[in-house]
Short mmCIF file of C-alpha atoms and ligand atoms in Angstrom, two decimals:
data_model
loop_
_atom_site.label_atom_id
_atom_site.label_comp_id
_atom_site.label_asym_id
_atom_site.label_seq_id
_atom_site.Cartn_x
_atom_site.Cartn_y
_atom_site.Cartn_z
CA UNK P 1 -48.00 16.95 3.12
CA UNK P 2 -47.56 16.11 6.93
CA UNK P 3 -45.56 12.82 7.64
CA UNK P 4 -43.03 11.64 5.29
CA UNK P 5 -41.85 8.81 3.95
CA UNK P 6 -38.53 6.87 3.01
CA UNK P 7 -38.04 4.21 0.59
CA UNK P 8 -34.89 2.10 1.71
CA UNK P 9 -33.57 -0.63 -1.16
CA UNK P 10 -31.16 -2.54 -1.71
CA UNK P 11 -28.34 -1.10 -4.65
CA UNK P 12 -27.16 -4.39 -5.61
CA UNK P 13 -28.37 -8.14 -5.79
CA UNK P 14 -30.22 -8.56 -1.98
CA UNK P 15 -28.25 -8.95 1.05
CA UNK P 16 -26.60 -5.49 1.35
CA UNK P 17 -27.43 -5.53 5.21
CA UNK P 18 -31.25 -3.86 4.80
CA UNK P 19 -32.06 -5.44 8.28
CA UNK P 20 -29.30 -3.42 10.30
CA UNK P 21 -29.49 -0.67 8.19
CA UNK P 22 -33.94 -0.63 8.73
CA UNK P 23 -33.18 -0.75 12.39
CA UNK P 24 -31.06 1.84 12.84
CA UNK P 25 -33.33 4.15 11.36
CA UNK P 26 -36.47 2.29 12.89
CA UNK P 27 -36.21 4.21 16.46
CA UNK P 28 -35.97 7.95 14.79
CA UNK P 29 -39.35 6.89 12.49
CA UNK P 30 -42.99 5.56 13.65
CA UNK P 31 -44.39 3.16 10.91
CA UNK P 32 -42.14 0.58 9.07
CA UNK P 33 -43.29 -1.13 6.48
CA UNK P 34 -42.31 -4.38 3.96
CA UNK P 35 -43.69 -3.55 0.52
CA UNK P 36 -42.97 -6.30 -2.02
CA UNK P 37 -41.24 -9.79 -2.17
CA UNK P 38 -42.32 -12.81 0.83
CA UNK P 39 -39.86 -14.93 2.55
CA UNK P 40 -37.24 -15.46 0.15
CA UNK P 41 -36.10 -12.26 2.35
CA UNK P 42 -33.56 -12.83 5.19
CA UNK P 43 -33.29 -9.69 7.11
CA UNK P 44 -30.87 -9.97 9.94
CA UNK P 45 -30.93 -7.65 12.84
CA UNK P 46 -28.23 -7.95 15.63
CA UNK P 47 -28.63 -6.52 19.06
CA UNK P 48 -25.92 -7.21 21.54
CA UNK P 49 -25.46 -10.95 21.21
CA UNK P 50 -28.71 -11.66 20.20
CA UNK P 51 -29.57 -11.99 16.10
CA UNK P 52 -33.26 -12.13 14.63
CA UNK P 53 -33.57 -12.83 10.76
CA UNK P 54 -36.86 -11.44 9.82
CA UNK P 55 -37.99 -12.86 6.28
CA UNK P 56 -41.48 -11.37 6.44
CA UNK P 57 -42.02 -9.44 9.34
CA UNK P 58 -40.44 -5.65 8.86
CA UNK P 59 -37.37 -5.19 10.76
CA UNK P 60 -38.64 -2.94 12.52
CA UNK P 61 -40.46 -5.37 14.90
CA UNK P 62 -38.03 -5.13 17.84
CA UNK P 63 -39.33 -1.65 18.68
CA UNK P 64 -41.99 -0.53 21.27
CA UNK P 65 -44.64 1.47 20.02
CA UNK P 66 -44.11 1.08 16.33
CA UNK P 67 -47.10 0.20 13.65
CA UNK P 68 -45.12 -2.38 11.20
CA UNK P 69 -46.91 -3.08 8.28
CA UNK P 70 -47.24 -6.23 5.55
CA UNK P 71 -48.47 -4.16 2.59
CA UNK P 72 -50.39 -5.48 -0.26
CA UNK P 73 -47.33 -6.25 -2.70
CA UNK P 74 -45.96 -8.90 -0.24
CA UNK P 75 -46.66 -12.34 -0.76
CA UNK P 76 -47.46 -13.84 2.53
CA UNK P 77 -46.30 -17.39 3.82
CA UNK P 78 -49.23 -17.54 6.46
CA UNK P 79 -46.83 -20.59 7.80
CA UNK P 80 -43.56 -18.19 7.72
CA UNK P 81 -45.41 -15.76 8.90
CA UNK P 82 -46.91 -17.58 12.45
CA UNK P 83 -43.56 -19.21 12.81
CA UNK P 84 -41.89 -15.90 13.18
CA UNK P 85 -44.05 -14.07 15.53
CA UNK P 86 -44.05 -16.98 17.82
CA UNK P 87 -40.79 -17.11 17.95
CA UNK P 88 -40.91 -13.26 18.75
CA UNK P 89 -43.74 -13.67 21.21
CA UNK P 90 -41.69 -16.65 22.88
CA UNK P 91 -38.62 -14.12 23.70
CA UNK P 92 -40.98 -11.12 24.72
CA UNK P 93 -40.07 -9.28 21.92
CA UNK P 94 -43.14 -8.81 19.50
CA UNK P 95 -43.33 -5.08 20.57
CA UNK P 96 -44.71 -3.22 17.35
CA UNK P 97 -48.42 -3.21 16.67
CA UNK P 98 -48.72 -5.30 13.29
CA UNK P 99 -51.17 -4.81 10.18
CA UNK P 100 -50.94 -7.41 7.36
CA UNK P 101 -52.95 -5.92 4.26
CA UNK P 102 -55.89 -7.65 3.52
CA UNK P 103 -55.09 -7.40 -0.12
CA UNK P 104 -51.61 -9.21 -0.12
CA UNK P 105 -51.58 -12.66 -1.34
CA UNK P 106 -50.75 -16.12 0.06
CA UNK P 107 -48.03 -17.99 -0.34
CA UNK P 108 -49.93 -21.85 -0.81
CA UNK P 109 -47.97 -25.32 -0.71
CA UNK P 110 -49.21 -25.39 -4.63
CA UNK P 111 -47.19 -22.58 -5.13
CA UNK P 112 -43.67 -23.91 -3.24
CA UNK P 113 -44.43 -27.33 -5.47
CA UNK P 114 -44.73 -24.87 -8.62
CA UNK P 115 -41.30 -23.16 -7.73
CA UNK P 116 -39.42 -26.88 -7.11
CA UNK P 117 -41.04 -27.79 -10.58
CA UNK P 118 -40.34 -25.27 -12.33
CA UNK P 119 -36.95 -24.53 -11.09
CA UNK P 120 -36.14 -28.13 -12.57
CA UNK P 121 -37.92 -27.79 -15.85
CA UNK P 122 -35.06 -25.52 -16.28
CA UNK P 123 -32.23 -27.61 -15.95
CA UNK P 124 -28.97 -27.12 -14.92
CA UNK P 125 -28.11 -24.55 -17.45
CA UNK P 126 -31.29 -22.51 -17.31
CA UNK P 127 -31.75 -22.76 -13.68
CA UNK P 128 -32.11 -19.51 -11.66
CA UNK P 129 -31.78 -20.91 -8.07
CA UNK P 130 -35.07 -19.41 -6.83
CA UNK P 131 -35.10 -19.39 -2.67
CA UNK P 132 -38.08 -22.56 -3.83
CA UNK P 133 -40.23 -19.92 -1.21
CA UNK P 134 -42.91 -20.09 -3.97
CA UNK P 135 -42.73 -16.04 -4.96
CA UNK P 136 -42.97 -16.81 -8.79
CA UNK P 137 -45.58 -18.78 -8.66
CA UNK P 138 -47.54 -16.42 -6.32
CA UNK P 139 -46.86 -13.41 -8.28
CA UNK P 140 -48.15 -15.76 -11.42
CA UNK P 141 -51.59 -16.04 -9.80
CA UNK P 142 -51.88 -12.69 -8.47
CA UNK P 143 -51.41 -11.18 -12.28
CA UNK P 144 -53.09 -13.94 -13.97
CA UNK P 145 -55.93 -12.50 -11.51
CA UNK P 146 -56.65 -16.22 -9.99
CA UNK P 147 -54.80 -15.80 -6.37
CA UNK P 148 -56.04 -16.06 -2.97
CA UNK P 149 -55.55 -12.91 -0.94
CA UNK P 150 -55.02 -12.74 3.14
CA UNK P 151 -58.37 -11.47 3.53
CA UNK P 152 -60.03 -14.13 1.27
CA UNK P 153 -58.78 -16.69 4.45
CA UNK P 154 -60.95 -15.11 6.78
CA UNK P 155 -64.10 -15.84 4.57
CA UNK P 156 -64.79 -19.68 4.13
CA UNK P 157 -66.85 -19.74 1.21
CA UNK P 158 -64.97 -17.41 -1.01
CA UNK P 159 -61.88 -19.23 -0.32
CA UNK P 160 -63.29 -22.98 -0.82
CA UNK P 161 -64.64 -22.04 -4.00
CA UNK P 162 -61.25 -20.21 -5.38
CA UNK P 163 -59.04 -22.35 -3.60
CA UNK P 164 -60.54 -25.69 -5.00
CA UNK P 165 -60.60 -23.66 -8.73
CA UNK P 166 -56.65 -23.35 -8.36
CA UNK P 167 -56.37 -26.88 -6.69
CA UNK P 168 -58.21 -28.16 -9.59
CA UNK P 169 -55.85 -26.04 -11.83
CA UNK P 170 -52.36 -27.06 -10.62
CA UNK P 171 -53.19 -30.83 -10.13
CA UNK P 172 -53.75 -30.97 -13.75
CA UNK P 173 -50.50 -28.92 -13.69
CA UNK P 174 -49.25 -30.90 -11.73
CA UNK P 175 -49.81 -34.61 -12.69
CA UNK P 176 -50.13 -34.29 -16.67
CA UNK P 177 -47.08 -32.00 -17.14
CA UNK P 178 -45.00 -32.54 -14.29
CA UNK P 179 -45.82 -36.07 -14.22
CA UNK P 180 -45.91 -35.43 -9.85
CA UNK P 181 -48.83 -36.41 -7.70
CA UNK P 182 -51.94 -34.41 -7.17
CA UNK P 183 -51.92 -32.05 -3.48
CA UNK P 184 -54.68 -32.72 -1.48
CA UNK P 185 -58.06 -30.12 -1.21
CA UNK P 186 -59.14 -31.25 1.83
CA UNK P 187 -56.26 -30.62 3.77
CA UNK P 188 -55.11 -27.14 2.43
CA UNK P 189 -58.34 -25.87 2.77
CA UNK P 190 -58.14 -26.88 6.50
CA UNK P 191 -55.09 -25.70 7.25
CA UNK P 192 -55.78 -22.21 5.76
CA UNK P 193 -58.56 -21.91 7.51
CA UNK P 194 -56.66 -22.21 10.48
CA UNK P 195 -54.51 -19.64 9.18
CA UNK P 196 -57.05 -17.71 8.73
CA UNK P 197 -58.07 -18.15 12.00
CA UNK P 198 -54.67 -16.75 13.73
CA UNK P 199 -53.67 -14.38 11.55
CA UNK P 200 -57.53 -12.22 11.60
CA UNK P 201 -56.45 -10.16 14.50
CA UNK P 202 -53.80 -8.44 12.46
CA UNK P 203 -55.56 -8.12 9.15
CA UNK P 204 -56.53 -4.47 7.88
CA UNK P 205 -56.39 -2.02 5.89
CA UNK P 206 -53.01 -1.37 5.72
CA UNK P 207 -52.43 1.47 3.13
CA UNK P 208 -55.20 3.49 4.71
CA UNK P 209 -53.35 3.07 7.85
CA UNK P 210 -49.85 4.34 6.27
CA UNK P 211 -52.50 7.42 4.95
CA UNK P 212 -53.55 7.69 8.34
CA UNK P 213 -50.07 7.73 10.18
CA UNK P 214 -48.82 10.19 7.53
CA UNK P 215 -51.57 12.89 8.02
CA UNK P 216 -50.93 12.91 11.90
CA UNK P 217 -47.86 14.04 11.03
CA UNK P 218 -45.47 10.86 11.81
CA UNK P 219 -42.96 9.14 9.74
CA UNK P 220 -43.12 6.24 7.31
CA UNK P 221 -40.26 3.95 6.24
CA UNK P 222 -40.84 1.66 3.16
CA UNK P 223 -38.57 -1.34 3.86
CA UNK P 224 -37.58 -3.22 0.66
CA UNK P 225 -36.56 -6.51 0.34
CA UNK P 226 -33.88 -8.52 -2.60
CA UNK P 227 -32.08 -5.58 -4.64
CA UNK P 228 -32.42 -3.43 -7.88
CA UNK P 229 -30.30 -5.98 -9.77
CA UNK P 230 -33.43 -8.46 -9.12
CA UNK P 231 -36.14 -6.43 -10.14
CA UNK P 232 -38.19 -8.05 -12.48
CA UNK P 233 -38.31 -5.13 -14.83
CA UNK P 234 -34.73 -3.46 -14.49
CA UNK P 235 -32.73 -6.34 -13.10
CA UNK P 236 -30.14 -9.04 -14.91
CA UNK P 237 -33.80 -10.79 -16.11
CA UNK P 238 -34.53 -13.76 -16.34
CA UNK P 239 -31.99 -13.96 -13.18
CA UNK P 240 -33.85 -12.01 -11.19
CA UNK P 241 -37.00 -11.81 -8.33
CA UNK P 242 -40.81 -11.94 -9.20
CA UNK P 243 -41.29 -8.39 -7.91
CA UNK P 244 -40.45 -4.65 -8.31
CA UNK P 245 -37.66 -4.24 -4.85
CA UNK P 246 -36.87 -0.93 -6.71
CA UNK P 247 -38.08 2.22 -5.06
CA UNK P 248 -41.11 2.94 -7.24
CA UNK P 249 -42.44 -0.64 -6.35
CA UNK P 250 -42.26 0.73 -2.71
CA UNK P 251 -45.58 3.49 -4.25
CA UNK P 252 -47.23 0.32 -5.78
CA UNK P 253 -46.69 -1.93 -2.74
CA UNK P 254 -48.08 -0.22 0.65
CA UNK P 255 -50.94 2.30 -1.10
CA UNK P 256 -48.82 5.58 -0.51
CA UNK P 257 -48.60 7.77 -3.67
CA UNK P 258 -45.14 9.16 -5.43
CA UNK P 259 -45.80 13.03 -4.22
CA UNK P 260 -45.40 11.46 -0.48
CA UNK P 261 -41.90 9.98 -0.80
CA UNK P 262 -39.17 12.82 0.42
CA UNK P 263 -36.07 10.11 0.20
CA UNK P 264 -34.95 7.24 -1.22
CA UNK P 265 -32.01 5.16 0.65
CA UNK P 266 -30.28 2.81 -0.93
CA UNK P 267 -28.13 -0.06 1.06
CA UNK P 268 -24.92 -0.85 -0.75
CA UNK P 269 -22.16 -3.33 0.43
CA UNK P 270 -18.82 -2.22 0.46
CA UNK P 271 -18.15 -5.53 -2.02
CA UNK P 272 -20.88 -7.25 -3.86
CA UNK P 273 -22.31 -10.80 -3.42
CA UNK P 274 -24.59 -12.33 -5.65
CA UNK P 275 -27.09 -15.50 -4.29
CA UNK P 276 -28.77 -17.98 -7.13
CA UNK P 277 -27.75 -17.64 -10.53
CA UNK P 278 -27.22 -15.10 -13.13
CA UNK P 279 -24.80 -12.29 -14.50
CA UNK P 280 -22.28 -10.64 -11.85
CA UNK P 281 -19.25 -9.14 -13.64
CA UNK P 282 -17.23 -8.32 -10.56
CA UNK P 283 -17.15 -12.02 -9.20
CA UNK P 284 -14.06 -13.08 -8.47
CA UNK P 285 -13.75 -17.08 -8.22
CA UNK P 286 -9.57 -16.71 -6.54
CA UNK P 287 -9.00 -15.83 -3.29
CA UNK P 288 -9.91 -13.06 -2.69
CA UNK P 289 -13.95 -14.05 -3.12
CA UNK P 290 -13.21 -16.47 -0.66
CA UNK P 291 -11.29 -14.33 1.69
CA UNK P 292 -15.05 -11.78 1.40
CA UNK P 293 -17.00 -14.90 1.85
CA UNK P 294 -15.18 -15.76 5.05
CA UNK P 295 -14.76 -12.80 6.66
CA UNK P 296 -18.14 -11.05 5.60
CA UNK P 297 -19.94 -14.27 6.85
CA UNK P 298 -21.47 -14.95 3.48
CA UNK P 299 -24.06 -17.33 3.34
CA UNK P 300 -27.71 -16.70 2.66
CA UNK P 301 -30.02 -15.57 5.76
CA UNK P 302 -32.88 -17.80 4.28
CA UNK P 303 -31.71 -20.98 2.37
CA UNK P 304 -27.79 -20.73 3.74
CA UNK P 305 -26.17 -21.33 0.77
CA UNK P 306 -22.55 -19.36 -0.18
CA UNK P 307 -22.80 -16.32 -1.68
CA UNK P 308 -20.93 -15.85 -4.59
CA UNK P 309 -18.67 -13.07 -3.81
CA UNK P 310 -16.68 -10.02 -5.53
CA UNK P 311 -15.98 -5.85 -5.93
CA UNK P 312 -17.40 -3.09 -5.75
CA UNK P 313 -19.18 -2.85 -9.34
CA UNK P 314 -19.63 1.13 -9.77
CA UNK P 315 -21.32 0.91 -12.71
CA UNK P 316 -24.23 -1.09 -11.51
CA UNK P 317 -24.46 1.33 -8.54
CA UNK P 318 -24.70 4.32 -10.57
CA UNK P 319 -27.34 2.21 -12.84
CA UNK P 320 -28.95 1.89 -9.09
CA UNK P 321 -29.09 5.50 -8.18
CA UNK P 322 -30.26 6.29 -11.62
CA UNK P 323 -33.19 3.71 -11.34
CA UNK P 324 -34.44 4.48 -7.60
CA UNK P 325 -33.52 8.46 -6.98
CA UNK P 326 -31.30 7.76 -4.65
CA UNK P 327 -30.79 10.71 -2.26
CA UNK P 328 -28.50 9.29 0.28
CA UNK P 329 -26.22 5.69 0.25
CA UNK P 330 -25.66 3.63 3.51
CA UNK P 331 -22.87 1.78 3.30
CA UNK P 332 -22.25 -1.48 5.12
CA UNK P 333 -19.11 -4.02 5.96
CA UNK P 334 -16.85 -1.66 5.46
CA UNK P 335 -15.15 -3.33 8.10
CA UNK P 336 -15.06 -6.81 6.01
CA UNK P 337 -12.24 -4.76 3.96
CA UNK P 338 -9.68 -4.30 6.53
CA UNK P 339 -6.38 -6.06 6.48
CA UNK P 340 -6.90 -6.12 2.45
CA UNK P 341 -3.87 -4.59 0.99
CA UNK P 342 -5.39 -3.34 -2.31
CA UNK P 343 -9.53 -2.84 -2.72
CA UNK P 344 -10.57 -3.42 -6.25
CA UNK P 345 -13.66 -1.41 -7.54
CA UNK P 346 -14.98 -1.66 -11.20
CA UNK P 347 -15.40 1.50 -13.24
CA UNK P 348 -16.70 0.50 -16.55
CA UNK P 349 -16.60 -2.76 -18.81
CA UNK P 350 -15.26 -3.71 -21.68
CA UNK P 351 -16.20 -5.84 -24.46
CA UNK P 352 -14.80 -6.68 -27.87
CA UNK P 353 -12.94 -3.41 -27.76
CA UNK P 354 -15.49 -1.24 -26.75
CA UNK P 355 -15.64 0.61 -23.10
CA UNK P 356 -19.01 0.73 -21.24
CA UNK P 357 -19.89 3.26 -18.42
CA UNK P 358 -23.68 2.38 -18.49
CA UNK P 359 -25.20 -0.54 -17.30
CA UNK P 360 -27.23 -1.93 -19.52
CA UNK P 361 -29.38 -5.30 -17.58
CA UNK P 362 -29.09 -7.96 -20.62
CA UNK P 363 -27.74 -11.38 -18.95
CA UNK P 364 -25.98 -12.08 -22.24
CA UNK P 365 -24.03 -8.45 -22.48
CA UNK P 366 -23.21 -8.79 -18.56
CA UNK P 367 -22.13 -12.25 -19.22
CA UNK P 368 -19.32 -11.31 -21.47
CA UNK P 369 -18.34 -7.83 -20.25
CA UNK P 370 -14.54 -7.57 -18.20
CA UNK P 371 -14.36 -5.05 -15.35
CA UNK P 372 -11.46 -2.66 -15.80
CA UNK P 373 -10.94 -2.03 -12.29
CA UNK P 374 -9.75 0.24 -10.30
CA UNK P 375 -7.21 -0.34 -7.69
CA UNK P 376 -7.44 1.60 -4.44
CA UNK P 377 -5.37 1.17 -1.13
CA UNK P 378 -6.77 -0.94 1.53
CA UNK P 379 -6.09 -0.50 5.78
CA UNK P 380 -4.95 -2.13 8.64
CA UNK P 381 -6.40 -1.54 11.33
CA UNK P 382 -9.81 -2.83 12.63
CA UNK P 383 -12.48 0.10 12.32
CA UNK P 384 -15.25 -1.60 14.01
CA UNK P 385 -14.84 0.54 17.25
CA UNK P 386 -14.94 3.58 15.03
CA UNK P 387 -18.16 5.85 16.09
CA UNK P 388 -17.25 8.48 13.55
CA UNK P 389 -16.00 9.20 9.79
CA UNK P 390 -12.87 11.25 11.07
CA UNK P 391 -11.90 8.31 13.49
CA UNK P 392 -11.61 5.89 10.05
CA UNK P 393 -8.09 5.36 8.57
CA UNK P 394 -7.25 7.65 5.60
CA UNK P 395 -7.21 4.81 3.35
CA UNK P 396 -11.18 3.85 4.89
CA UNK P 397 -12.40 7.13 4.38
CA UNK P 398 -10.63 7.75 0.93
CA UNK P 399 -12.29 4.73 -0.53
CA UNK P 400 -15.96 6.50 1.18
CA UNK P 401 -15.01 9.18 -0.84
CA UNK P 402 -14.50 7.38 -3.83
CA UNK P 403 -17.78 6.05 -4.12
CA UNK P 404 -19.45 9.31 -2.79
CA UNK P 405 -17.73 10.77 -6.18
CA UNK P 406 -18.32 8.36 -8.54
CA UNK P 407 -21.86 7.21 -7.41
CA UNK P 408 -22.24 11.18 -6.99
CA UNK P 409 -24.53 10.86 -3.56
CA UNK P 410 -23.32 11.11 -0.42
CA UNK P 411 -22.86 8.40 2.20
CA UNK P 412 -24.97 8.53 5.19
CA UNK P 413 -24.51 5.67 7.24
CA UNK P 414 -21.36 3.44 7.24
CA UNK P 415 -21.81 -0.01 9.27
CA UNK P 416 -18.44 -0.84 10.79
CA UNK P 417 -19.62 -3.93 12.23
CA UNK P 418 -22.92 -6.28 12.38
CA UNK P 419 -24.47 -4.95 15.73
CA UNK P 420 -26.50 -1.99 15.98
CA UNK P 421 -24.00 0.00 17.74
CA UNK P 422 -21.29 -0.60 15.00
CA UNK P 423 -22.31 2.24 13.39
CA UNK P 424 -21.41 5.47 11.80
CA UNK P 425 -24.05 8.19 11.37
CA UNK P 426 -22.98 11.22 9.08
CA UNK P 427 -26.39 13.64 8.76
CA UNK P 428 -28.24 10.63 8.08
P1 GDP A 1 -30.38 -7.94 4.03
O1 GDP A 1 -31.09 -9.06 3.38
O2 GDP A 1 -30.07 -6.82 3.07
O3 GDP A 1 -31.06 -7.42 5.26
O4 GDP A 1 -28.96 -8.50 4.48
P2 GDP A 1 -28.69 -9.92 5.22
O5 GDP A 1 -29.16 -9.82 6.62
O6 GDP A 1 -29.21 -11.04 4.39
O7 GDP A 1 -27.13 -10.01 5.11
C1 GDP A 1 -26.30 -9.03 5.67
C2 GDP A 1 -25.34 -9.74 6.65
O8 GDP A 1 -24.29 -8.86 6.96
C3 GDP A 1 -25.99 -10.07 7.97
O9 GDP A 1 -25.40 -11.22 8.49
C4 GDP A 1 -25.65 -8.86 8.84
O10 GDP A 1 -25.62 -9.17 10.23
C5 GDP A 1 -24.27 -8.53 8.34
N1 GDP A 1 -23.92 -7.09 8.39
C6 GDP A 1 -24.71 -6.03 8.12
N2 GDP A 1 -24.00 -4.88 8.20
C7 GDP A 1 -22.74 -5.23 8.54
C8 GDP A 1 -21.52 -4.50 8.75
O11 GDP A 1 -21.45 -3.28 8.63
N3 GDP A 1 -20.42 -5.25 9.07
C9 GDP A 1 -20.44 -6.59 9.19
N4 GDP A 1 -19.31 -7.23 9.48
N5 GDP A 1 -21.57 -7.31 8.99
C10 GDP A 1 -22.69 -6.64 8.67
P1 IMO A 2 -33.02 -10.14 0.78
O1 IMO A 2 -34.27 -9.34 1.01
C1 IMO A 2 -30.52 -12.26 -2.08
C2 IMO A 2 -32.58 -14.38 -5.32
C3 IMO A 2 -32.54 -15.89 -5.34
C4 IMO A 2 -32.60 -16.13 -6.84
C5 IMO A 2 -33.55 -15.05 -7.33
C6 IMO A 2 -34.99 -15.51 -7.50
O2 IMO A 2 -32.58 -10.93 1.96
O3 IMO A 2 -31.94 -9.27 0.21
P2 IMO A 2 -36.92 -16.09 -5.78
O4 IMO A 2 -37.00 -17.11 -4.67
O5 IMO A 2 -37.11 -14.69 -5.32
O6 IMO A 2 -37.81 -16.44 -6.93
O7 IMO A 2 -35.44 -16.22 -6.34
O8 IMO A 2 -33.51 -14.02 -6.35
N1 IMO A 2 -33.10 -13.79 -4.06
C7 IMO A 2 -32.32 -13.16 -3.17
N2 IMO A 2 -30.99 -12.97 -3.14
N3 IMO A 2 -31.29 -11.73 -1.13
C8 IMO A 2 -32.63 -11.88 -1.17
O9 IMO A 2 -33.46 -11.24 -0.31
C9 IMO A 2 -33.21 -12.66 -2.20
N4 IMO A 2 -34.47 -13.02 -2.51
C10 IMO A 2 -34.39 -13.70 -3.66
O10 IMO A 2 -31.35 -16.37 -4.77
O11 IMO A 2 -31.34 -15.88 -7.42
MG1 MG A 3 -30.90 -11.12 3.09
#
């Protein structure tokens, strides 16, 4: 094994500051790349007083000489996708090389319809509050092995004849169980093929690439996108994502097998927030879930709705390092904490008389669980000029310590502050 490679995820339900947290590590590595998920990601990077909010592009794009890399478990937005990197080339700052896998698949307007439909099918009560970014439906295709891939938009017969089979498809979808009118063929064929068009320069083989990068010797960072608690397979289903954001979907994802990986990061929050609907035992609906809200800036990167807000839930994080490996935590808005007198932090649940310490990812046993919490002291003073763990008031680095016992990994990173400089780096 030459190069190695990182898997970074999120520990809780999206949102845990992945962005910052990718591009602080993004200068000390060579090839970052986005593995699963499309845009319902909102990754926001601040540099000075500037702030980028990457939903498909890896975080990493800011960087000169970098390769960043759209492997084949994204779903691409072709649309999302031009939008951001003109807005990057307009400021100068596309610097990175980009590769978009051949083999991921595309995002179509069928598919954002699908979502909307679907979405109110549901109802109120059933609802999940999907970013309506199409990823279910996408994902749908892709397994039900009829979706269009980035490469097929580079080759107009292949894609006329399976686009106008799923056209065909979801118009019947569409108008006899929806009851909604039929999308136009003509049109979306066109504009694809304008996609197409644009984006050929930066399709390619993308895992051999990774492969490539790894046997000169350089280093790899698999950038994840939502959290563990939306994985399809070990999050609060049906609340969750289309897609594996755990680390083993990271393997799956960009081509680069499970003996290559030498460290798993996982991005926690120093509180939790939840987006959409779903299970989250450690919400509180008072005060002091609005006080996070305000303070941490809580409101979605991509559809800018509030996040619901609450503690620290220990359990699910220990479910989280069980599920991914984790080898190392970096933990962010620590700073969002000050001036709280007391910080509450969930140990185990309870339910009908019976104490929980494992997380167990059924909606309706998270639904009914009570935190027994924890109450630790909270700090004064504002930490967010803090460059190291010593410089942290006792009461900030006793509640580090807290979770570096419990969860029973070490913290790496601490962010003390949005910007890139508000940071704290501890052997990371
Ligand atoms: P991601 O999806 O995991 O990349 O996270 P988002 O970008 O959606 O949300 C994280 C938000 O918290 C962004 O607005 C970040 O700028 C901000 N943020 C990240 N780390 C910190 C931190 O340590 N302190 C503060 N105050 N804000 C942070
Ligand atoms: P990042 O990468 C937070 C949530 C949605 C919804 C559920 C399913 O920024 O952390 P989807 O559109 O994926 O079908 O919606 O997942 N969700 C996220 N929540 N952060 C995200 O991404 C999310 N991506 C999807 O709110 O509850
Ligand atoms: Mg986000």
């Amino acid at each position: 094994m030459k190069g190695c490679t990182e898997i970074l995820i999120g520990a809780q339900w999206g949102d845990e500051g992945k962005g910052r947290v990718v591009d602080a590590l993004a200068g000390k590595t060579d090839v970052i790349v986005r593995y699963q998920g499309g845009a319902n990601a909102g990754h926001t990077v601040i540099v000075g007083s500037e702030k980028h909010v990457f939903h498909l592009l890896p975080s990493g794009m800011l960087y000169t000489g970098k390769l960043c890399i759209i492997g084949n478990g994204v779903v691409v937005d072709p649309e999302q996708l031009l939008l951001e990197l003109q807005e990057l080339q307009a400021q100068g700052k596309d610097r990175a090389r980009l590769v978009v896998s051949r083999d991921a698949h595309v995002v179509l307007p069928y598919h954002k319809v699908l979502d909307g439909a679907d979405e109110a099918f549901r109802g109120k009560e059933h609802a999940i509050g999907t970013t309506k970014r199409g990823i279910g439906p996408c994902y749908v295709d892709k397994y039900n092995r009829m979706g269009i891939t980035m490469g097929d938009l580079v080759k107009p017969d292949v894609l006329r004849e399976k686009l106008s089979q799923n056209v065909n498809l979801k118009n019947m979808l569409l108008t006899r169980i929806y009851g909604m009118t039929p999308l136009p063929f003509d049109s979306i064929y066109q504009e694809a093929l304008e996609w197409g068009a644009k984006l050929a320069p930066y399709l390619g083989d993308a895992s051999l690439e990774v492969h490539k990068a790894l046997e000169e010797g350089k280093g790899v960072l698999l950038e994840g996108a939502q959290g563990t608690l939306l994985d399809v397979d070990f999050g609060t289903y049906p609340y969750v994502t289309s897609s594996n954001p755990t680390a083993a979907g990271g393997c799956i994802g960009s081509g680069v097998g499970p003996t290559r990986i030498s460290r798993v990061i996982g991005v926690v929050k120093a509180y939790c927030t939840r987006v959409g609907e779903g299970p989250f035992p450690t919400e509180d609906l008072g005060e002091w879930g609005d006080y996070l809200r305000d303070k941490g800036g809580e409101f979605g990167a991509t559809t800018g709705r509030p996040r619901r807000c609450g503690w620290l839930d220990m359990v699910a994080l220990r479910y989280a390092v069980r599920i991914n490996g984790l080898g190392v935590l970096a933990l962010t808005k620590l700073d969002v904490l000050s001036g709280l007198e007391e910080i509450r932090v969930a140990l185990e649940y309870s339910l009908e008389g019976k104490q929980y310490r494992e997380f167990t990812p059924s909606a309706s046993f998270l639904e009914n669980v009570k935190p027994r919490y924890v109450s630790l002291p909270g700090w004064k003073e504002d930490i967010s000029k803090c460059r190291s763990f010593e410089e942290l008031p006792q009461e900030a680095q006793n509640y580090v310590k807290f979770i570096e016992e419990h969860a029973e990994v070490p913290v790496g990173l601490i962010g003390v502050g949005p910007g890139r400089e508000e940071t704290i780096l501890r052997n990371f």
